[in-house]
Every structure is written in structure tokens, then in C-alpha cells.
Short mmCIF file of N, CA and C in Angstrom, two decimals:
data_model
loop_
_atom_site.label_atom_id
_atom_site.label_comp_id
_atom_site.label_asym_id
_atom_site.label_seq_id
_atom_site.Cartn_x
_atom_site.Cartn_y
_atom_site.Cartn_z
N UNK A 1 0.84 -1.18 0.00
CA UNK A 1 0.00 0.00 0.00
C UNK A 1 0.89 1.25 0.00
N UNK A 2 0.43 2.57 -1.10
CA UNK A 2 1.51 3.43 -0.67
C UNK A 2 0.90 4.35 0.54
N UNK A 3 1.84 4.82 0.44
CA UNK A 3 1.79 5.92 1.36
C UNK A 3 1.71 7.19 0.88
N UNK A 4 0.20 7.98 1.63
CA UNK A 4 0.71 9.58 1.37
C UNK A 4 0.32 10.38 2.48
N UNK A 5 1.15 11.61 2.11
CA UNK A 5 1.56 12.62 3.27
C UNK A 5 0.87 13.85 2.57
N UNK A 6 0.56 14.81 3.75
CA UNK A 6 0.12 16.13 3.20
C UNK A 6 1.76 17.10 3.19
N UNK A 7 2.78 16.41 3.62
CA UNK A 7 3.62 18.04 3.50
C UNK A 7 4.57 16.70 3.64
N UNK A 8 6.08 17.66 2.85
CA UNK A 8 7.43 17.15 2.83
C UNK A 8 7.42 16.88 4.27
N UNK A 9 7.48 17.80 5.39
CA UNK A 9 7.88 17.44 6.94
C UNK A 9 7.51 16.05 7.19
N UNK A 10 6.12 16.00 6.79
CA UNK A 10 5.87 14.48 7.22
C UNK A 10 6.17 13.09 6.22
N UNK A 11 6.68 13.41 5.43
CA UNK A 11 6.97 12.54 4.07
C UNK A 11 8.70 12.28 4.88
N UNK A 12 9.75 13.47 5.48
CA UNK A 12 10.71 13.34 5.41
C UNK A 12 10.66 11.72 6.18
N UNK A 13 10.53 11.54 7.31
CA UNK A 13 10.67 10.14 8.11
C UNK A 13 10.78 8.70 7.60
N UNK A 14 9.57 8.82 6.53
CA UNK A 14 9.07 7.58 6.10
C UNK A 14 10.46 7.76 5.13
N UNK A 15 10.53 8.76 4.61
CA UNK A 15 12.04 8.58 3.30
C UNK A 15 13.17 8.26 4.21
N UNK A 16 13.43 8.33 4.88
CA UNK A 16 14.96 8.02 5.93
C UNK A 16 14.30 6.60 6.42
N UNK A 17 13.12 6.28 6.53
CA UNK A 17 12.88 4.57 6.89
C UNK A 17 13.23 3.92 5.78
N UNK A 18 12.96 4.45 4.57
CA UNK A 18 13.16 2.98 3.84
C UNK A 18 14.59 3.01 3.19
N UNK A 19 15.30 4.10 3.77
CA UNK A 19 16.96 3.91 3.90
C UNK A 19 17.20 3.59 5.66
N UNK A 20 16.50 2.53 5.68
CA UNK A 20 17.17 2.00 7.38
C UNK A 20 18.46 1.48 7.51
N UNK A 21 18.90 1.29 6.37
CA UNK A 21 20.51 0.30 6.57
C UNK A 21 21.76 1.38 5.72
N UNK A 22 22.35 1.25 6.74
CA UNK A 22 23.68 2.22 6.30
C UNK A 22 23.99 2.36 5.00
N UNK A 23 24.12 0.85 4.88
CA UNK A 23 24.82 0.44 3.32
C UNK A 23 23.83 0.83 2.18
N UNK A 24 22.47 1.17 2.21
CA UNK A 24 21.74 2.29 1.32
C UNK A 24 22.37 3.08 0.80
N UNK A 25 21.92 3.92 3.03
CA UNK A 25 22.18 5.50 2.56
C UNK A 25 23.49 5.37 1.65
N UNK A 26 24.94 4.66 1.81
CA UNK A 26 26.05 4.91 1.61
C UNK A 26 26.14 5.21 0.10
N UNK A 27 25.38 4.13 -0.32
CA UNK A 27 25.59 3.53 -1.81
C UNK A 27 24.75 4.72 -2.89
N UNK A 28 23.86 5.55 -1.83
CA UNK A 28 23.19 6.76 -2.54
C UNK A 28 23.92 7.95 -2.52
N UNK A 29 24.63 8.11 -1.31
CA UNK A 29 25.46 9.02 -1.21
C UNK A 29 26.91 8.94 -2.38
N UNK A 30 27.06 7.66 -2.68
CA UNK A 30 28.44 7.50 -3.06
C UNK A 30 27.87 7.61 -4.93
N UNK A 31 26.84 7.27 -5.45
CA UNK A 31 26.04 7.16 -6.15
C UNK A 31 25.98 8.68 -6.89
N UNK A 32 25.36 9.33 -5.89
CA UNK A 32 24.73 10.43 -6.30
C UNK A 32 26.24 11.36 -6.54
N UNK A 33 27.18 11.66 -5.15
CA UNK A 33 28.45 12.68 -5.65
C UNK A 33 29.58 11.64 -6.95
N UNK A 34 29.60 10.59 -7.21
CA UNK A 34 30.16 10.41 -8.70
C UNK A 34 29.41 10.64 -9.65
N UNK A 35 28.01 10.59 -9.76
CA UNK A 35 27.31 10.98 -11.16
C UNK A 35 27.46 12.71 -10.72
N UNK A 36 27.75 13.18 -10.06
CA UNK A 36 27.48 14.63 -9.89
C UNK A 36 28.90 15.41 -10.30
N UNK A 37 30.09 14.53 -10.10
CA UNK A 37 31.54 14.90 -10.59
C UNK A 37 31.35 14.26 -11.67
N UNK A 38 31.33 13.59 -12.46
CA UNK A 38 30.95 13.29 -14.24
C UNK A 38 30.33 14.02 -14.30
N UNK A 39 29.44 14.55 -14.07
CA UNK A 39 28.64 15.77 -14.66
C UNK A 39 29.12 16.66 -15.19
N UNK A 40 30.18 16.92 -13.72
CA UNK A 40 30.50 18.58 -13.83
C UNK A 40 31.62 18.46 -14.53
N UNK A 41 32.55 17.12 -14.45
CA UNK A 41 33.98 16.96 -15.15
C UNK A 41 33.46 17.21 -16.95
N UNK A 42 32.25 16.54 -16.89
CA UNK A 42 31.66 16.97 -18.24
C UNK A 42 31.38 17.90 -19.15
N UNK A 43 30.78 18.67 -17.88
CA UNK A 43 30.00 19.92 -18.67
C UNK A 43 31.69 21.17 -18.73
N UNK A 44 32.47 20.88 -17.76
CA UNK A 44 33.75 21.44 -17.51
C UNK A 44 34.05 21.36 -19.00
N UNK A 45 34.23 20.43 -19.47
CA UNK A 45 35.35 19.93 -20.78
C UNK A 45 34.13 20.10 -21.78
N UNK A 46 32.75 20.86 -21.89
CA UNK A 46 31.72 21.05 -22.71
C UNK A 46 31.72 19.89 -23.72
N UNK A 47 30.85 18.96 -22.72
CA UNK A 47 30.54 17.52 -23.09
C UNK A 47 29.28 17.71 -22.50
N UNK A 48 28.15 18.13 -22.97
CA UNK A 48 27.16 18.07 -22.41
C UNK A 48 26.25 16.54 -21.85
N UNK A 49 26.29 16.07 -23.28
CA UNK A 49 25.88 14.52 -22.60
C UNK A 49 26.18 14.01 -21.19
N UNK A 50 27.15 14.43 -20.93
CA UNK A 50 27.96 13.73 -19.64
C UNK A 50 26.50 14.28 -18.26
N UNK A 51 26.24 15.72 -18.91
CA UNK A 51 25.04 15.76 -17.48
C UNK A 51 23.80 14.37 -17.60
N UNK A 52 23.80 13.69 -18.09
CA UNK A 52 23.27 12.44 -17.77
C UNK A 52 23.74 11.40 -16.76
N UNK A 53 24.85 11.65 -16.56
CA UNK A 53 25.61 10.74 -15.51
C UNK A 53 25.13 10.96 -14.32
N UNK A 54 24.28 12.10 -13.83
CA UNK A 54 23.85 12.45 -12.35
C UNK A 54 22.68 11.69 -12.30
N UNK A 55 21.81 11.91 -13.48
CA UNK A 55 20.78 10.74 -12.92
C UNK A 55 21.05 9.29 -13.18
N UNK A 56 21.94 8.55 -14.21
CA UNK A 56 22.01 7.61 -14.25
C UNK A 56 23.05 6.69 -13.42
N UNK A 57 24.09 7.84 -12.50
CA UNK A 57 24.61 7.05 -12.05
C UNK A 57 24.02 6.92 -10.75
N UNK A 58 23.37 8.14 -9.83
CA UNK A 58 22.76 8.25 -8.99
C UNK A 58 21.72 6.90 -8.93
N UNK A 59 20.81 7.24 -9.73
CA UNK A 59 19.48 5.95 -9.48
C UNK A 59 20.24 4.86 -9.83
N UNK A 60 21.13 4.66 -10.75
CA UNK A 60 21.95 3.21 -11.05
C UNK A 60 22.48 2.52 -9.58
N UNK A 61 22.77 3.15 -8.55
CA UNK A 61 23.12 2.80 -7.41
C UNK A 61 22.63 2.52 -6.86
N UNK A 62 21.45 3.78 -6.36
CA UNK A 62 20.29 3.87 -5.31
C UNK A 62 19.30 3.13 -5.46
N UNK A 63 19.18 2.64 -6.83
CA UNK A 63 17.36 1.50 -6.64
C UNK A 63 18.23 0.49 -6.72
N UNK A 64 19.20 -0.08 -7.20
CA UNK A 64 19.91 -1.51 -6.81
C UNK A 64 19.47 -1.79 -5.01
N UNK A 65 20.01 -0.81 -4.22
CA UNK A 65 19.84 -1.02 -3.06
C UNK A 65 18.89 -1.10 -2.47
N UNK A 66 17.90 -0.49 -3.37
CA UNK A 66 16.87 -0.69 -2.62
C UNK A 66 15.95 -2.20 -1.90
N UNK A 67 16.01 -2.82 -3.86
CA UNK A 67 15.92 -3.86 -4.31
C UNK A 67 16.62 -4.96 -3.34
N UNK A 68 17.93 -4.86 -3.73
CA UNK A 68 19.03 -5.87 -2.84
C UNK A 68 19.34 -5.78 -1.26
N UNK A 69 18.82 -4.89 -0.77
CA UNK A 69 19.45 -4.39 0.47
C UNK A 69 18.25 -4.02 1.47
N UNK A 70 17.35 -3.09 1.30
CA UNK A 70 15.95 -2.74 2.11
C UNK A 70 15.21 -3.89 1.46
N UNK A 71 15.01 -4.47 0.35
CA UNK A 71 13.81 -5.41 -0.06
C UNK A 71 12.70 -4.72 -0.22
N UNK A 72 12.93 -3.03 -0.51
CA UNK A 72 11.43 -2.42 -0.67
C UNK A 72 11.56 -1.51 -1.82
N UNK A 73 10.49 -0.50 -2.51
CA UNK A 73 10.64 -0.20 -3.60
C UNK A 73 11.31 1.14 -3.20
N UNK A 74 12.07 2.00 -4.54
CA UNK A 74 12.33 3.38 -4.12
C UNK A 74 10.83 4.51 -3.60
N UNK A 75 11.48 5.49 -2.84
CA UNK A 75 10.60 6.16 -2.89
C UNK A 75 9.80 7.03 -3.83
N UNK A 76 10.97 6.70 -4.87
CA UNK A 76 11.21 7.86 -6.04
C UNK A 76 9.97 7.57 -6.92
N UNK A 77 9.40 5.74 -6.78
CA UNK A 77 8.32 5.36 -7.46
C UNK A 77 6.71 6.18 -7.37
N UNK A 78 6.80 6.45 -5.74
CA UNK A 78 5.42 7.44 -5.77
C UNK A 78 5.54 8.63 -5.56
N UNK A 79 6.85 8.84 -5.15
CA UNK A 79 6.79 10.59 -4.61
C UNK A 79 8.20 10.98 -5.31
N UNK A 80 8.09 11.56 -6.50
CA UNK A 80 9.34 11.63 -7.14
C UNK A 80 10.08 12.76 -6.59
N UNK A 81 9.49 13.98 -6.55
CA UNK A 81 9.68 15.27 -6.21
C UNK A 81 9.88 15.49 -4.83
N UNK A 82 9.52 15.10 -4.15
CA UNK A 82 9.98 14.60 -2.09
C UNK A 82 10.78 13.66 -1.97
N UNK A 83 11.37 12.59 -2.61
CA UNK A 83 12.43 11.51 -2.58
C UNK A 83 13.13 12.53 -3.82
N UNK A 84 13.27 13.32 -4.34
CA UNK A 84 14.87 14.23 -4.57
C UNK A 84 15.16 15.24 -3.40
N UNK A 85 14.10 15.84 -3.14
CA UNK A 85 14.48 16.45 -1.87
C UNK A 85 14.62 16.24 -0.71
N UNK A 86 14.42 14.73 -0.70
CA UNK A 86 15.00 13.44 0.44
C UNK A 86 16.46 13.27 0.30
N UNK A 87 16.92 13.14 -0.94
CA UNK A 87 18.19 12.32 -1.64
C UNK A 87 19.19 13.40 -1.14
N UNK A 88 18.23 14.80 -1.11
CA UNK A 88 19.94 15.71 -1.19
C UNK A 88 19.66 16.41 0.25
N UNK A 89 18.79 16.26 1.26
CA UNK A 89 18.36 16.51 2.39
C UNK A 89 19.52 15.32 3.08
N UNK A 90 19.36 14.02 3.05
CA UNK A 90 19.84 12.40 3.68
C UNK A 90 21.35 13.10 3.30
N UNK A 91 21.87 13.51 2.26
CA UNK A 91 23.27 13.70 1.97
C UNK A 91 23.65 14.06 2.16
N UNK A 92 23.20 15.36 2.74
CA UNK A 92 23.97 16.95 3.38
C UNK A 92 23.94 16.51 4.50
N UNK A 93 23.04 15.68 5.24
CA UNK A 93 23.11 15.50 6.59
C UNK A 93 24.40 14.31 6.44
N UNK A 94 24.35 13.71 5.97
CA UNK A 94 25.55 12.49 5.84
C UNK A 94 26.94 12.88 6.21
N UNK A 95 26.63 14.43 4.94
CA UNK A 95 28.04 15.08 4.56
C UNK A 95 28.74 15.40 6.09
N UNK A 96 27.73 16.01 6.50
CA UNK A 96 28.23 16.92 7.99
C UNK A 96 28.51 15.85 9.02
N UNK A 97 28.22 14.75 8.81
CA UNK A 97 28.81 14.04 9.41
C UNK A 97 27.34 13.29 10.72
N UNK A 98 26.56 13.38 10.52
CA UNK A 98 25.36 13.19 11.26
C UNK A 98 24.27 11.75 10.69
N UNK A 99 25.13 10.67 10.42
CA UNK A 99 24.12 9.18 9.89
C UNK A 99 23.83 9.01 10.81
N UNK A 100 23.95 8.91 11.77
CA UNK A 100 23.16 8.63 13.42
C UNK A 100 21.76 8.95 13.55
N UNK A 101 22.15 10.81 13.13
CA UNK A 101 20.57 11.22 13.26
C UNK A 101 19.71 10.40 12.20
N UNK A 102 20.37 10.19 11.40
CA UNK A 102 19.10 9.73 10.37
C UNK A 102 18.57 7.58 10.95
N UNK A 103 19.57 6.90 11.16
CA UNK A 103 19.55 5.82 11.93
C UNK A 103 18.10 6.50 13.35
N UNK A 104 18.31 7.38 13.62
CA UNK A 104 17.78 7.46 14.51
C UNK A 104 15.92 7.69 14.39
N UNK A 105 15.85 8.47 13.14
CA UNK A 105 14.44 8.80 12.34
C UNK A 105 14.28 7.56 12.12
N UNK A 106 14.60 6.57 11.40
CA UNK A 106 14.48 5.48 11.25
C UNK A 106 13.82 4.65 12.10
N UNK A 107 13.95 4.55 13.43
CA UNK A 107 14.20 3.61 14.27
C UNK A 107 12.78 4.03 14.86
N UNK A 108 12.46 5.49 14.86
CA UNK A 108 11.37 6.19 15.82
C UNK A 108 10.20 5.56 14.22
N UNK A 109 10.51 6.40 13.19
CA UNK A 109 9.05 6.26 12.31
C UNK A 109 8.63 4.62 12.05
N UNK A 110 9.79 3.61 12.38
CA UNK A 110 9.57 2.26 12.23
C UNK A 110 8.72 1.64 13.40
N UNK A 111 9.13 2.19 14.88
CA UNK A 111 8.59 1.54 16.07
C UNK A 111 6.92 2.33 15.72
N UNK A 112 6.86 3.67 15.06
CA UNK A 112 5.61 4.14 15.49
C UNK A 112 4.57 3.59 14.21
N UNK A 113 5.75 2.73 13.06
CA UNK A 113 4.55 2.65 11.82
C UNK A 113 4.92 1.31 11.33
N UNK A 114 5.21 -0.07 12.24
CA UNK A 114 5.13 -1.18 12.09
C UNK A 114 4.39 -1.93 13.03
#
């Protein structure tokens, strides 16, 4: 059954649940900044094609894991536009150094919605 939310705030939780396992988030994070340096190494050297590498290498990573790793679908399938602003919300928090907090959303929206 999907799920819907009236506002990103409450959409954010359920998107950090169905990245409950590190090795997701990692593989989205690691996913998303190499298609994002092909991009730019691309568009740098005016190779435009190359800006395709952000989405294909990004989702090339991130729904593998989903698949192989959570066993559930992306979010990206029903809420395309709130799972990108999940993807780069989960990353910046990653960046700064804070997977805990998100382990931690996880753990609360799972006990309160299983």
C-alpha cells in the first residue's frame, strides 16, 4: 500500500525509513556525488551529454539497493519530487557528518509505523 503525506515534513521520516541500513544510505550518497563529478567533469570539458551521468549514475546505485538491500521499492516510485528532496536533504546531513541522526528517524518512524 503506498503511502501519502500532506507536506514534505511528514513525508521526510518515512524517506529516511526505507533507507534503514547504512549500506543504502552509503551507496546513494556514493552514487549520487560520482554521477554529480561526471557531470560537472563533463559539462567542464563542454561535453554536455555527460550531465546524464547524475541521474544515471545516482538511481543506477540507489534502486539496486533498494531492491538488494531494504527489499522495498524506491521512494522515487510514488513521490518523485519529495524523494529528490529526500536524496539531497539524507546527503547533506551524511556530509556533515550526522548518519546517526538519520539511523535514529528510522528507528522512531519504524517503532511508530510497524
Amino acid at each position: 500500500m503506498e503511502q501519502t503525506f500532506d507536506s514534505y515534513e511528514e513525508f521526510w521520516p518515512y524517506y529516511v525509513a526505507m533507507h534503514s541500513r547504512a549500506a543504502t544510505r552509503w551507496l546513494h550518497l556514493t552514487g549520487t556525488l560520482t554521477g554529480l563529478a561526471v557531470s560537472a567533469y563533463g559539462l567542464a570539458r563542454g561535453r554536455r551529454r555527460y550531465a546524464a551521468a547524475l541521474p544515471l549514475i545516482g538511481y543506477g546505485t540507489a534502486w539496486p539497493a533498494h531492491f538488494l538491500i531494504e527489499k522495498n521499492n524506491p521512494a522515487t516510485f510514488g513521490h518523485p519530487a519529495w524523494s529528490l528532496r529526500g536524496d539531497v536533504q539524507m546527503i547533506r546531513t551524511m556530509l556533515a557528518g550526522r548518519d546517526r541522526e538519520l539511523a535514529e528517524t528510522t528507528e522512531k518512524w519504524l517503532a511508530e509505523n510497524r
